[in-house]
PDB file of C-alpha atoms in Angstrom:
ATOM      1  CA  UNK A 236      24.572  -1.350   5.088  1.00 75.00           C
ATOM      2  CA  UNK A 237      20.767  -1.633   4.496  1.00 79.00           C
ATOM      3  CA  UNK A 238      19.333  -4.294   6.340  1.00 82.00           C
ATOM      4  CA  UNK A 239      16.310  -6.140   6.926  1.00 85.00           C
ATOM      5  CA  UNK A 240      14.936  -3.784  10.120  1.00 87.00           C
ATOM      6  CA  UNK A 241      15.527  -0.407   7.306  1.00 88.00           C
ATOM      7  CA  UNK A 242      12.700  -2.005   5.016  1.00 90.00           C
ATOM      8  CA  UNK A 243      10.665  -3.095   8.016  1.00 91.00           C
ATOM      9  CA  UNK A 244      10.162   0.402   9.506  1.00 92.00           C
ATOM     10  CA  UNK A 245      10.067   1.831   6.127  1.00 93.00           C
ATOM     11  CA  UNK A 246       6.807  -0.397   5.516  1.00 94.00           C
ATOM     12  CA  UNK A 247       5.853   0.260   8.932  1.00 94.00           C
ATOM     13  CA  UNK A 248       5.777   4.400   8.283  1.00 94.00           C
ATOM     14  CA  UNK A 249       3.717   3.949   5.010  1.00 94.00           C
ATOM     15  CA  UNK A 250       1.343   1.862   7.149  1.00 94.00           C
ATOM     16  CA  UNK A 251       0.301   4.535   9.641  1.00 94.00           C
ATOM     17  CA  UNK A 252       0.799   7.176   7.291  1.00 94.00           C
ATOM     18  CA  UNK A 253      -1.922   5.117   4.996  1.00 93.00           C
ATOM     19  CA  UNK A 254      -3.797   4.285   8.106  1.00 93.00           C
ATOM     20  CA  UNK A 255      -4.272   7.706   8.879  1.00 93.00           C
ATOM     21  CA  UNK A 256      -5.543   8.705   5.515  1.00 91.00           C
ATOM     22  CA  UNK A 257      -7.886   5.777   5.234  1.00 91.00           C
ATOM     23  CA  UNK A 258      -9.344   6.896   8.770  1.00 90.00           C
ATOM     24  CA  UNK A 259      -9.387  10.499   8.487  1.00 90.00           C
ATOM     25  CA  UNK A 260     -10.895  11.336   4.945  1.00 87.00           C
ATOM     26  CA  UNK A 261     -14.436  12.382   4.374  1.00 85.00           C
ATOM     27  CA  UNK A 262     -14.355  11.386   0.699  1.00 86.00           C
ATOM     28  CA  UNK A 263     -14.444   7.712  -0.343  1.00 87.00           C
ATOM     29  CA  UNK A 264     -12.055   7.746  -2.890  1.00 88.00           C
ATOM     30  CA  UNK A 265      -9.708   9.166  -0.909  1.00 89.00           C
ATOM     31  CA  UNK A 266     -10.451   6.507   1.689  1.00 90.00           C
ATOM     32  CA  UNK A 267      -9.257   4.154  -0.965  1.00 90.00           C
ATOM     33  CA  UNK A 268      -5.748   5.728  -1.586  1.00 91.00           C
ATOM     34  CA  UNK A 269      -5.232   5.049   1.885  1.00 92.00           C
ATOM     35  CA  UNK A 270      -6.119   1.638   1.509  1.00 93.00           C
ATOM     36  CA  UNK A 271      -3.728   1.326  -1.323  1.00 92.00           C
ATOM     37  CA  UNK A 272      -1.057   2.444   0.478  1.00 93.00           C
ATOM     38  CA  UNK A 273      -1.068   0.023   2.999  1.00 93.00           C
ATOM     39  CA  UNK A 274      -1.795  -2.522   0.507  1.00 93.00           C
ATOM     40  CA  UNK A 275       1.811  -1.574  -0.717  1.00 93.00           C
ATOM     41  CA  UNK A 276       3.304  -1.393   2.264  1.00 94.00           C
ATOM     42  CA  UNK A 277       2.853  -4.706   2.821  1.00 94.00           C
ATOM     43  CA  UNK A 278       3.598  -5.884  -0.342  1.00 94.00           C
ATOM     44  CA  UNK A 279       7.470  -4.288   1.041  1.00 94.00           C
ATOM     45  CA  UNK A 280       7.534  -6.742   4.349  1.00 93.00           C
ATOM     46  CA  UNK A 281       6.817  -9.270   2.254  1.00 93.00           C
ATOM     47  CA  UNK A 282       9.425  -8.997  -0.587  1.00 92.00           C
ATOM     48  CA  UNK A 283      12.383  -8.422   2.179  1.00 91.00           C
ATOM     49  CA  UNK A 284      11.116 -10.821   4.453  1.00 90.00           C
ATOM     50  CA  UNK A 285      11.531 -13.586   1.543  1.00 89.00           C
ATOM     51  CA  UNK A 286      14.808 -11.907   0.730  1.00 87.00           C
ATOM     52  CA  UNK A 287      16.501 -11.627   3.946  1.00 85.00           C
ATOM     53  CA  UNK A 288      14.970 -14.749   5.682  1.00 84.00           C
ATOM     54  CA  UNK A 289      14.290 -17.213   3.158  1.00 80.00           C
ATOM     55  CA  UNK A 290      15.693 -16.705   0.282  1.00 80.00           C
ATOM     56  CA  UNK A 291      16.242 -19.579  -1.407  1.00 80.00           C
ATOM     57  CA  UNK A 292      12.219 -19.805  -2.608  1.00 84.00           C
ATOM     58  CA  UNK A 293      10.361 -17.112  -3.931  1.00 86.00           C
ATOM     59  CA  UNK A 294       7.086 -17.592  -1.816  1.00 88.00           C
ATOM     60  CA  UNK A 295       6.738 -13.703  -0.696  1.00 90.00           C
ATOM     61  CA  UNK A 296       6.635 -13.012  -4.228  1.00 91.00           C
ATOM     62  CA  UNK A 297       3.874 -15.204  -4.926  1.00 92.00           C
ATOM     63  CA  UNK A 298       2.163 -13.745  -1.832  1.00 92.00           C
ATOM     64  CA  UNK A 299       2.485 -10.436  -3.069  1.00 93.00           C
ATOM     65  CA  UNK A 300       1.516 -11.213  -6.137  1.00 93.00           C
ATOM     66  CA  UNK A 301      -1.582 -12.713  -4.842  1.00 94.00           C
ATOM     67  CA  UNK A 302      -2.478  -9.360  -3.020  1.00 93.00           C
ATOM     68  CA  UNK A 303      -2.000  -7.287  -6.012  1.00 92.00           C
ATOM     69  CA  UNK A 304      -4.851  -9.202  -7.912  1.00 93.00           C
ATOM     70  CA  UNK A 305      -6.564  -9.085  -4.980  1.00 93.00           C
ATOM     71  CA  UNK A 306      -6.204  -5.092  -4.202  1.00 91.00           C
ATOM     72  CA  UNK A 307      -7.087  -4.507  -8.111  1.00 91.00           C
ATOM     73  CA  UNK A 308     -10.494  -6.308  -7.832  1.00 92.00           C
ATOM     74  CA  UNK A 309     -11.156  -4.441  -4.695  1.00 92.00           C
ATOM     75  CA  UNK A 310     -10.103  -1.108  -6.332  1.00 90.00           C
ATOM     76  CA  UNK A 311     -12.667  -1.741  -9.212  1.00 90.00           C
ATOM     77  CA  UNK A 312     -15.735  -3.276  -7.615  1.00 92.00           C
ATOM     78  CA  UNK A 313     -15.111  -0.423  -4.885  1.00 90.00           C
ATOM     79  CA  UNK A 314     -15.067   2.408  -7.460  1.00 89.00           C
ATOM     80  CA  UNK A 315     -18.493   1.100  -9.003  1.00 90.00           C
ATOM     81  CA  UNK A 316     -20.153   1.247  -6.145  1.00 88.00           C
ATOM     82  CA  UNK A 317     -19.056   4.755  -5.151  1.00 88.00           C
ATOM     83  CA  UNK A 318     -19.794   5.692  -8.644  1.00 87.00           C
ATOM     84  CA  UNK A 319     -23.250   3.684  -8.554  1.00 86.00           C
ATOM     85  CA  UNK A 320     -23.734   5.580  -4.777  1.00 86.00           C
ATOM     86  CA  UNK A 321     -22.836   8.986  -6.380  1.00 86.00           C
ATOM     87  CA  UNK A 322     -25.763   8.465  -9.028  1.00 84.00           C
ATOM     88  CA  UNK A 323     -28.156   7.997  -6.494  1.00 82.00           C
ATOM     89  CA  UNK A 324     -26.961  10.556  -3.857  1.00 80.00           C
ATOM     90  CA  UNK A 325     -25.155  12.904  -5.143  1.00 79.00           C
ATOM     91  CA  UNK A 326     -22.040  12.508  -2.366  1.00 78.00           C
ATOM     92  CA  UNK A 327     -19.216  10.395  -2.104  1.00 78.00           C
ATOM     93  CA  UNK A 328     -19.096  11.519   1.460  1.00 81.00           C
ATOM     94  CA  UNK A 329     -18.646   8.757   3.469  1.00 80.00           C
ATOM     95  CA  UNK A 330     -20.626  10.494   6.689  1.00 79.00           C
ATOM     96  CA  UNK A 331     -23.521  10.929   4.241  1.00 78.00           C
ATOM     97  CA  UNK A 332     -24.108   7.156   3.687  1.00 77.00           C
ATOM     98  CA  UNK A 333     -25.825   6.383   6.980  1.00 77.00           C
ATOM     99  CA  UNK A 334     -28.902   4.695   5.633  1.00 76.00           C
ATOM    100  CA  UNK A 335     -28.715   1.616   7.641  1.00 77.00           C
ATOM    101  CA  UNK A 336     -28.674   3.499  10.379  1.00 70.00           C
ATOM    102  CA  UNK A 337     -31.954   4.142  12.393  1.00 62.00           C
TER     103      UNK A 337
ATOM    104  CA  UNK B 210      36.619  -5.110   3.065  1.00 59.00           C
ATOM    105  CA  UNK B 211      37.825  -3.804  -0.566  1.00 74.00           C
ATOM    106  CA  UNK B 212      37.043  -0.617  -2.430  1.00 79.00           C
ATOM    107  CA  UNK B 213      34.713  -1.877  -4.597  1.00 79.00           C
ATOM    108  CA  UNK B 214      32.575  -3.805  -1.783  1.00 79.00           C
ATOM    109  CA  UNK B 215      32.636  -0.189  -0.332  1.00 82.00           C
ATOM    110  CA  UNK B 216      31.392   1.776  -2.813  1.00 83.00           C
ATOM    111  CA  UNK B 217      28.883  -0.252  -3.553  1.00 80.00           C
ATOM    112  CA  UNK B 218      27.722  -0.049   0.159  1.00 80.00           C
ATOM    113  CA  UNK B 219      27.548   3.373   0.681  1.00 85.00           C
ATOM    114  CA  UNK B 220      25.712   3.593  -2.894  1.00 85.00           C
ATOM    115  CA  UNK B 221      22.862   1.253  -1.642  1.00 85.00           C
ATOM    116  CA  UNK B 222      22.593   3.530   1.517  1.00 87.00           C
ATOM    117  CA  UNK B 223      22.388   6.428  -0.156  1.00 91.00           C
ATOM    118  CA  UNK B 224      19.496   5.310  -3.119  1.00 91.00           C
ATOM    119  CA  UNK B 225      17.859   3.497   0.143  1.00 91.00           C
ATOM    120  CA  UNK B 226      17.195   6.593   1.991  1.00 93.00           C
ATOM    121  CA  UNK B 227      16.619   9.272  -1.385  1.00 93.00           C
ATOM    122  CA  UNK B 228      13.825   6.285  -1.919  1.00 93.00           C
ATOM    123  CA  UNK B 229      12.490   6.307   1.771  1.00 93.00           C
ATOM    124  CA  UNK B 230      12.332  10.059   1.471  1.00 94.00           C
ATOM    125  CA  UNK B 231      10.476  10.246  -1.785  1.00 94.00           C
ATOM    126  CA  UNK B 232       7.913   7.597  -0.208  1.00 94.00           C
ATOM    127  CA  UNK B 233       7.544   9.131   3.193  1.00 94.00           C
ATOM    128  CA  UNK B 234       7.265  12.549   1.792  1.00 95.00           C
ATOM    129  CA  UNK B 235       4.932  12.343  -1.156  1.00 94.00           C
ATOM    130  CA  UNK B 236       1.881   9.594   0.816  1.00 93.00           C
ATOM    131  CA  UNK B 237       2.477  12.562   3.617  1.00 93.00           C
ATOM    132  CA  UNK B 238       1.460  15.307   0.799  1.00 92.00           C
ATOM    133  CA  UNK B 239      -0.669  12.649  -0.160  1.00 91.00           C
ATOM    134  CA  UNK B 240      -2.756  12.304   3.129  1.00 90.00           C
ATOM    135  CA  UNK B 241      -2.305  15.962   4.073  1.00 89.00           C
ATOM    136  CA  UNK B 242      -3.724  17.711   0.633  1.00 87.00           C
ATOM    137  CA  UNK B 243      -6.789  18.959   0.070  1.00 85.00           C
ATOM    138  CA  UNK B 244      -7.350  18.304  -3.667  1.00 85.00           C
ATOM    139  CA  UNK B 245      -8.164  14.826  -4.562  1.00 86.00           C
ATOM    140  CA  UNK B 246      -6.396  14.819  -8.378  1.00 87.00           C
ATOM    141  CA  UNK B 247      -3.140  16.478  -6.637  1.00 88.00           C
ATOM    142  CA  UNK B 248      -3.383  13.413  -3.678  1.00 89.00           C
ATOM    143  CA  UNK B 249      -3.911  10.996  -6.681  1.00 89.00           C
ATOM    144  CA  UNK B 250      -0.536  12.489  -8.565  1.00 91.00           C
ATOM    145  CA  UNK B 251       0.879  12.096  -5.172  1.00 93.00           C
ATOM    146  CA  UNK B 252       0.149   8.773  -4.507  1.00 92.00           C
ATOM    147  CA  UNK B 253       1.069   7.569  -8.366  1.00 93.00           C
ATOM    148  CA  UNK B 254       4.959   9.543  -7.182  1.00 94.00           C
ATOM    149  CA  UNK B 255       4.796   6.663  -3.453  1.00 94.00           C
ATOM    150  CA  UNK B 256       3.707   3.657  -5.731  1.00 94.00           C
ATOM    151  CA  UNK B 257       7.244   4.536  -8.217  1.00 94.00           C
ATOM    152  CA  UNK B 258       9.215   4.720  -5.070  1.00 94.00           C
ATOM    153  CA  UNK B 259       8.003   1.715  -3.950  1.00 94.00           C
ATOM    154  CA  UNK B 260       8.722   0.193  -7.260  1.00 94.00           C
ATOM    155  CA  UNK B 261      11.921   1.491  -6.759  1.00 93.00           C
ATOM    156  CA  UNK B 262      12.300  -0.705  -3.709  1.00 93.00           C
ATOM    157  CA  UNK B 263      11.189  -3.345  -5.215  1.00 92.00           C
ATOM    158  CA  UNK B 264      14.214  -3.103  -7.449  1.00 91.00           C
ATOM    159  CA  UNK B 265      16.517  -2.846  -4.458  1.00 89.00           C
ATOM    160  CA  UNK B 266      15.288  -5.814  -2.885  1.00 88.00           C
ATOM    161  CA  UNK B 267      16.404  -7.508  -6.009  1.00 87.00           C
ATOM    162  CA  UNK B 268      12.567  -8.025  -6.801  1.00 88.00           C
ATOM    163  CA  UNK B 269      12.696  -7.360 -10.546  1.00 89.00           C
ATOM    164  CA  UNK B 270       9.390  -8.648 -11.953  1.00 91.00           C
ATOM    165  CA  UNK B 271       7.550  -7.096  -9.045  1.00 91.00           C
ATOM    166  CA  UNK B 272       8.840  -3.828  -9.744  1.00 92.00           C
ATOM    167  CA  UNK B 273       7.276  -4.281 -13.387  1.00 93.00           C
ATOM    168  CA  UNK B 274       4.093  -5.731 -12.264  1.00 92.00           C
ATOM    169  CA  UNK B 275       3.853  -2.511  -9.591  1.00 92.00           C
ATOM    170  CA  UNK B 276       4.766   0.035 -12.915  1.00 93.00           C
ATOM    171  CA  UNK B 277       1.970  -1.541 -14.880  1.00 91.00           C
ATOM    172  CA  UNK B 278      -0.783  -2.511 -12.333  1.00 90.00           C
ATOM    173  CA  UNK B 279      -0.485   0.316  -9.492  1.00 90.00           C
ATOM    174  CA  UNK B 280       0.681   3.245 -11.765  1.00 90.00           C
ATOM    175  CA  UNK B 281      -0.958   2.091 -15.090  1.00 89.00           C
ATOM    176  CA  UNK B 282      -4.745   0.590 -13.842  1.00 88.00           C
ATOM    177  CA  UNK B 283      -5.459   1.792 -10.166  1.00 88.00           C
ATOM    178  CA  UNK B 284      -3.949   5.181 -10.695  1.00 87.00           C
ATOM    179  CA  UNK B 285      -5.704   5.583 -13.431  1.00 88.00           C
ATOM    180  CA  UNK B 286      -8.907   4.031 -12.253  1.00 87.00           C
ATOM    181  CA  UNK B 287      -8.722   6.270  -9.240  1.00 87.00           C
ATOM    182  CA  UNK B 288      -8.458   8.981 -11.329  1.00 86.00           C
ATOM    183  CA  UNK B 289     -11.390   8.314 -13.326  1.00 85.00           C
ATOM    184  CA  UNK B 290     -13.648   7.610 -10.070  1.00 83.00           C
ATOM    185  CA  UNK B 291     -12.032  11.431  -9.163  1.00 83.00           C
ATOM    186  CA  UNK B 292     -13.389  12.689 -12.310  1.00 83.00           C
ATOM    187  CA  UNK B 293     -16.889  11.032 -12.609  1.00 81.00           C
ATOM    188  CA  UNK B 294     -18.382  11.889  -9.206  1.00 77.00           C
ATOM    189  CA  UNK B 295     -17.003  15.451  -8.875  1.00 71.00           C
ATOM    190  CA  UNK B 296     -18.664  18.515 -10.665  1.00 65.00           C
ATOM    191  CA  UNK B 297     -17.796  21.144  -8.142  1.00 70.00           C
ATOM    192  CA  UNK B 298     -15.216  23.135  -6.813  1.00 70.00           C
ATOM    193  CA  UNK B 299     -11.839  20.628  -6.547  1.00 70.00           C
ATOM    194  CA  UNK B 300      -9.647  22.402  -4.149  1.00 70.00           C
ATOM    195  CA  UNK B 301     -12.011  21.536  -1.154  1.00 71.00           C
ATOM    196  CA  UNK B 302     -12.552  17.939  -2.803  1.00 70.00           C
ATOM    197  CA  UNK B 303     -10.623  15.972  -0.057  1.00 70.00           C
ATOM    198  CA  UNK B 304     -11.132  17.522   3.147  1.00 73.00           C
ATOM    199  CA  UNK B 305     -10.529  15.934   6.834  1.00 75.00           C
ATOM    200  CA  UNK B 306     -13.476  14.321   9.274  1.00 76.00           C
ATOM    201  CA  UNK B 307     -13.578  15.072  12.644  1.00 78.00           C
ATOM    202  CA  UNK B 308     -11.524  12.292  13.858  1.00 81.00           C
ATOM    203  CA  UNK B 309      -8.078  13.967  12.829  1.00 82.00           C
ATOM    204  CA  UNK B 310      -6.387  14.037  16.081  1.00 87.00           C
ATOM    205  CA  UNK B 311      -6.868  10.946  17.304  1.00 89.00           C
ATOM    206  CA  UNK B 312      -5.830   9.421  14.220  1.00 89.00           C
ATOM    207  CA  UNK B 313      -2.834  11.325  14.065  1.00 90.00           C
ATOM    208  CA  UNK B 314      -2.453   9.978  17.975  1.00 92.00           C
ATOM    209  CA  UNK B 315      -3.247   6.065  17.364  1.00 92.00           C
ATOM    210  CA  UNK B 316      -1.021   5.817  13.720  1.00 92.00           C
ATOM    211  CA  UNK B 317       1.774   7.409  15.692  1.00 93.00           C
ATOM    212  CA  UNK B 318       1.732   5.296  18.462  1.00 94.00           C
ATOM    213  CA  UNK B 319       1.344   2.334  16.429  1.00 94.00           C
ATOM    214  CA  UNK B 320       4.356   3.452  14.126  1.00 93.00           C
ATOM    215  CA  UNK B 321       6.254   3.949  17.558  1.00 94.00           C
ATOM    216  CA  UNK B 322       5.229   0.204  18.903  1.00 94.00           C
ATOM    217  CA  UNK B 323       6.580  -1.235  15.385  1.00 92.00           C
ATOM    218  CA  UNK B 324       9.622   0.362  15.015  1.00 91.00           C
ATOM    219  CA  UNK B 325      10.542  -0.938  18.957  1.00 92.00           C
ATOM    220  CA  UNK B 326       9.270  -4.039  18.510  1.00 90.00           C
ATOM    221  CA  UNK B 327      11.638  -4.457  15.300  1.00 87.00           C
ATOM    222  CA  UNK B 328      14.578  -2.985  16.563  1.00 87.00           C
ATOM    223  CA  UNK B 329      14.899  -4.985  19.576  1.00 88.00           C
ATOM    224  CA  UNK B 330      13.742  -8.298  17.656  1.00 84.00           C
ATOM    225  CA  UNK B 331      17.348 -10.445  17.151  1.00 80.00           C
ATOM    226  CA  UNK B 332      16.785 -11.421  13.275  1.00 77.00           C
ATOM    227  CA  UNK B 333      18.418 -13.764  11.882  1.00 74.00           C
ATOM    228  CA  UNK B 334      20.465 -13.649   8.500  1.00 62.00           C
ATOM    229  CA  UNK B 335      20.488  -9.842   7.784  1.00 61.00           C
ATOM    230  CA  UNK B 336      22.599  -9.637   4.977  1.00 65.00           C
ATOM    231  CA  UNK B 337      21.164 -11.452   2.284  1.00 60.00           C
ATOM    232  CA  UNK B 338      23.365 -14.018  -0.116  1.00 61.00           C
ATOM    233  CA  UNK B 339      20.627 -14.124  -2.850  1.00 62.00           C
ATOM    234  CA  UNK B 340      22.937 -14.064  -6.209  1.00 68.00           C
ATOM    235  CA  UNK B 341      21.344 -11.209  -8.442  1.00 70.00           C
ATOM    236  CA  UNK B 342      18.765 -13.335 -11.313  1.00 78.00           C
ATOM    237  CA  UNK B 343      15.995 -13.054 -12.913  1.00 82.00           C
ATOM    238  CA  UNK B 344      13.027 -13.869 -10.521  1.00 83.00           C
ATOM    239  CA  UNK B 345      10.474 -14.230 -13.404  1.00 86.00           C
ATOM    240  CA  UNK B 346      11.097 -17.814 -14.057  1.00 86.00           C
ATOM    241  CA  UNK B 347      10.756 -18.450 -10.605  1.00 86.00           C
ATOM    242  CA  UNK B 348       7.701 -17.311  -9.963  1.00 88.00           C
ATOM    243  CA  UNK B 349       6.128 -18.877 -12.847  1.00 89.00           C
ATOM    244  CA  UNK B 350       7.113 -21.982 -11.268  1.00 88.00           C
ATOM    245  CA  UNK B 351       5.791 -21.421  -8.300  1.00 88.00           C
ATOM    246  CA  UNK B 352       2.709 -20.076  -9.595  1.00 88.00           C
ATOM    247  CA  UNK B 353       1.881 -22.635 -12.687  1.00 90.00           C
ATOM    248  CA  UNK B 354       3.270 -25.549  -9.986  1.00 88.00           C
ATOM    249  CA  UNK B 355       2.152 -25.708  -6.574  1.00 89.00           C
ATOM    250  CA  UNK B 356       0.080 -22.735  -6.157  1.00 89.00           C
ATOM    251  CA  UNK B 357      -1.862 -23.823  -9.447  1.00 92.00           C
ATOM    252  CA  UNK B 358      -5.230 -23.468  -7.364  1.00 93.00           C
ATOM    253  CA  UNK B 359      -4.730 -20.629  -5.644  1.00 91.00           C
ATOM    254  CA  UNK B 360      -3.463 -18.841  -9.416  1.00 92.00           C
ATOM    255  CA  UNK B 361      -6.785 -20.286 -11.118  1.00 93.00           C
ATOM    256  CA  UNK B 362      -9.356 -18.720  -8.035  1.00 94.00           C
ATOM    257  CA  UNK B 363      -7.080 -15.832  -8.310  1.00 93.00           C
ATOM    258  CA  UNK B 364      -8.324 -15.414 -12.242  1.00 93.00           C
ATOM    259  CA  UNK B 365     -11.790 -16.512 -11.328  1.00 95.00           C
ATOM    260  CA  UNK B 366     -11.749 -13.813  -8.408  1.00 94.00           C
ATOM    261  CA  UNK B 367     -10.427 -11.222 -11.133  1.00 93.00           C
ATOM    262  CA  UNK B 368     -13.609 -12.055 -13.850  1.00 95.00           C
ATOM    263  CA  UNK B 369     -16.303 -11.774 -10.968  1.00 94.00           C
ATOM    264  CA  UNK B 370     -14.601  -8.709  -9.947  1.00 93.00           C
ATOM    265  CA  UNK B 371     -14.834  -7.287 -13.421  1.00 92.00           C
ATOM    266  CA  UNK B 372     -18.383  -8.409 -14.397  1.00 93.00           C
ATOM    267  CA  UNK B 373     -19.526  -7.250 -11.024  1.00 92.00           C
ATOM    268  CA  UNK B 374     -18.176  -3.615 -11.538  1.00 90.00           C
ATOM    269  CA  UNK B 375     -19.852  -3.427 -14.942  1.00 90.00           C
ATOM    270  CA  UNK B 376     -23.299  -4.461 -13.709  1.00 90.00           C
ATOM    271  CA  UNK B 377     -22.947  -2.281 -10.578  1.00 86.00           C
ATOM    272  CA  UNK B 378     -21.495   0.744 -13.020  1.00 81.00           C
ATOM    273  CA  UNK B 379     -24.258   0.640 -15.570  1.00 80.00           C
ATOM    274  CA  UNK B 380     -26.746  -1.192 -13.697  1.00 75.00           C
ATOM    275  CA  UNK B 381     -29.308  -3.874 -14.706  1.00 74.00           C
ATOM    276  CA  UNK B 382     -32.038  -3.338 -17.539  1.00 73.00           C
ATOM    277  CA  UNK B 383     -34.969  -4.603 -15.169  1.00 73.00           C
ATOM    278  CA  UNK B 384     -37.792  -4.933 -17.948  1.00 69.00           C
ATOM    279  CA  UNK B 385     -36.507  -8.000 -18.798  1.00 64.00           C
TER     280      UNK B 385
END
C-alpha cells in the first residue's frame, strides 16, 4: 500500500537531487533545471499532503497551481537575462559574473 | 480483504515505484551529464514522471497543466536559452564547479534528515477516502471564489513577467 510517507521521501529525493544540481553547475541554465526540479518536487508534497490529510478541499491544488505560474515567470524573465548577459559577455558562466564584486 | 481490493493494491505499488525509478534515475542523469540539450531531454523524461504522479495522487487536471506548462513552455524555453547562448563545442556545455563534494555531502545529509524525520512522524489518515472525480471543477471554484485576488495578481504577475522578458531580450531603443 502506497502511503503518504512513499510520496514524501519521493519529493524529498528530487529535492536534494535538484539541490545539488542547482549548487553545483557552472552554467546558468543548468542552474535553472535544478531550480525546476525542486519547484516540482514540491508541487508533489503538496498534492499528497491535500490528498492524504485534507481531502475534502482542494487547497494544495490551488497552491500548486499558484507556484506553477509563479516558476513560469521566473523561468522566462530568468532566461532573458542570461540571454541579455550572454550578449554582453559572451558566458553564461555563473563564476564569470562577478562584477559587483570589488 | 477481496481479490479485487488486492490486485488493485499491488498494481498501485508496482506503477508507484516504476514511477519513482524513472524520476530518481533520469534528474540523476540529469544533474550528472555533461551536455546541457541531453540534461534538458532528461529533465523533460522527470517532469512526465512527475505528471505521472500527479495522476496517482488522483490529481487529474494537474497532471495536464504539468504536460502542457513544464513539458510544453519551460522545456522548451530551456531549450531555446540552450540554443541561443551556445556556439561551441556542446559535450563540455554543462560541466561541474568546484563545490561538488560538499554538495554531494550537504544534499545527502539533508535527504537523510527528511526521510527520518518523516518516518518517525505519526501521520494521521494515511489511506486516503477521496472518491475518484474530476478535480477541475473544483479548482475553478476555488480559484474564481475565494482566491479571486490571489488568481487576478497571479495574471498581473504573469503580463509583467512577459513584458519584462521582451524588453530585457531585445532591449530598449534609447534614441527616443
Amino acid at each position: 500500500m502506497i502511503t503518504l510517507q512513499h510520496y514524501l521521501i519521493l519529493a524529498a529525493a528530487l529535492f536534494c537531487i535538484g539541490l545539488f544540481g542547482a549548487v553545483t553547475k557552472k552554467n546558468a541554465i543548468a542552474v535553472f533545471m535544478g531550480i525546476e526540479l525542486m519547484l516540482n518536487s514540491v508541487n508533489i508534497n503538496l498534492v499528497a499532503f491535500n490528498r492524504f490529510l485534507a481531502p475534502a478541499k482542494l487547497t494544495g491544488h490551488v497552491f500548486a497551481i499558484f507556484i506553477m505560474v509563479v516558476a513560469a515567470a521566473e523561468v522566462a524573465v530568468g532566461l532573458a537575462l542570461i540571454i541579455s548577459i550572454y550578449r554582453h559577455r559572451k558566458s553564461t558562466a555563473v563564476d564569470d559574473l562577478n562584477l559587483l564584486k570589488w | 480483504m477481496d481479490f479485487n481490493a488486492i490486485v488493485s493494491a499491488v498494481m498501485s505499488n508496482i506503477v508507484f515505484y516504476l514511477l519513482a525509478f524513472i524520476i530518481i534515475v533520469f534528474a540523476l542523469m540529469m544533474v550528472t551529464s555533461k551536455n546541457l540539450v541531453h540534461s534538458a531531454l532528461f529533465m523533460i523524461v522527470t517532469f512526465l514522471g512527475v505528471a505521472g504522479i500527479y495522476v496517482m495522487l488522483q490529481a487529474d487536471f494537474l497532471a495536464v497543466v504539468q504536460i502542457m506548462v513544464y513539458i510544453g513552455a519551460i522545456s522548451i524555453l530551456l531549450v531555446f536559452g540552450v540554443m541561443l547562448s551556445r556556439r561551441d563545442n556542446m559535450d563540455r556545455s554543462n560541466l561541474n564547479n568546484s563545490f561538488g563534494v560538499a554538495a554531494f555531502f550537504v544534499a545527502a545529509f539533508l535527504f537523510v534528515i527528511i526521510t527520518r524525520l518523516m518516518v518517525a512522524t505519526e501521520w494521521i489518515g494515511l489511506v486516503s477516502t477521496r472518491p475518484v472525480e474530476s478535480t477541475a471543477g473544483q479548482i475553478a471554484d476555488l480559484l474564481l471564489g475565494p482566491n479571486m485576488v490571489a488568481f487576478e495578481a497571479a495574471g498581473l504577475l504573469l503580463l509583467v513577467a512577459m513584458v519584462g522578458a521582451i524588453i530585457l531580450g531585445k532591449g530598449v531603443d534609447q534614441s527616443k
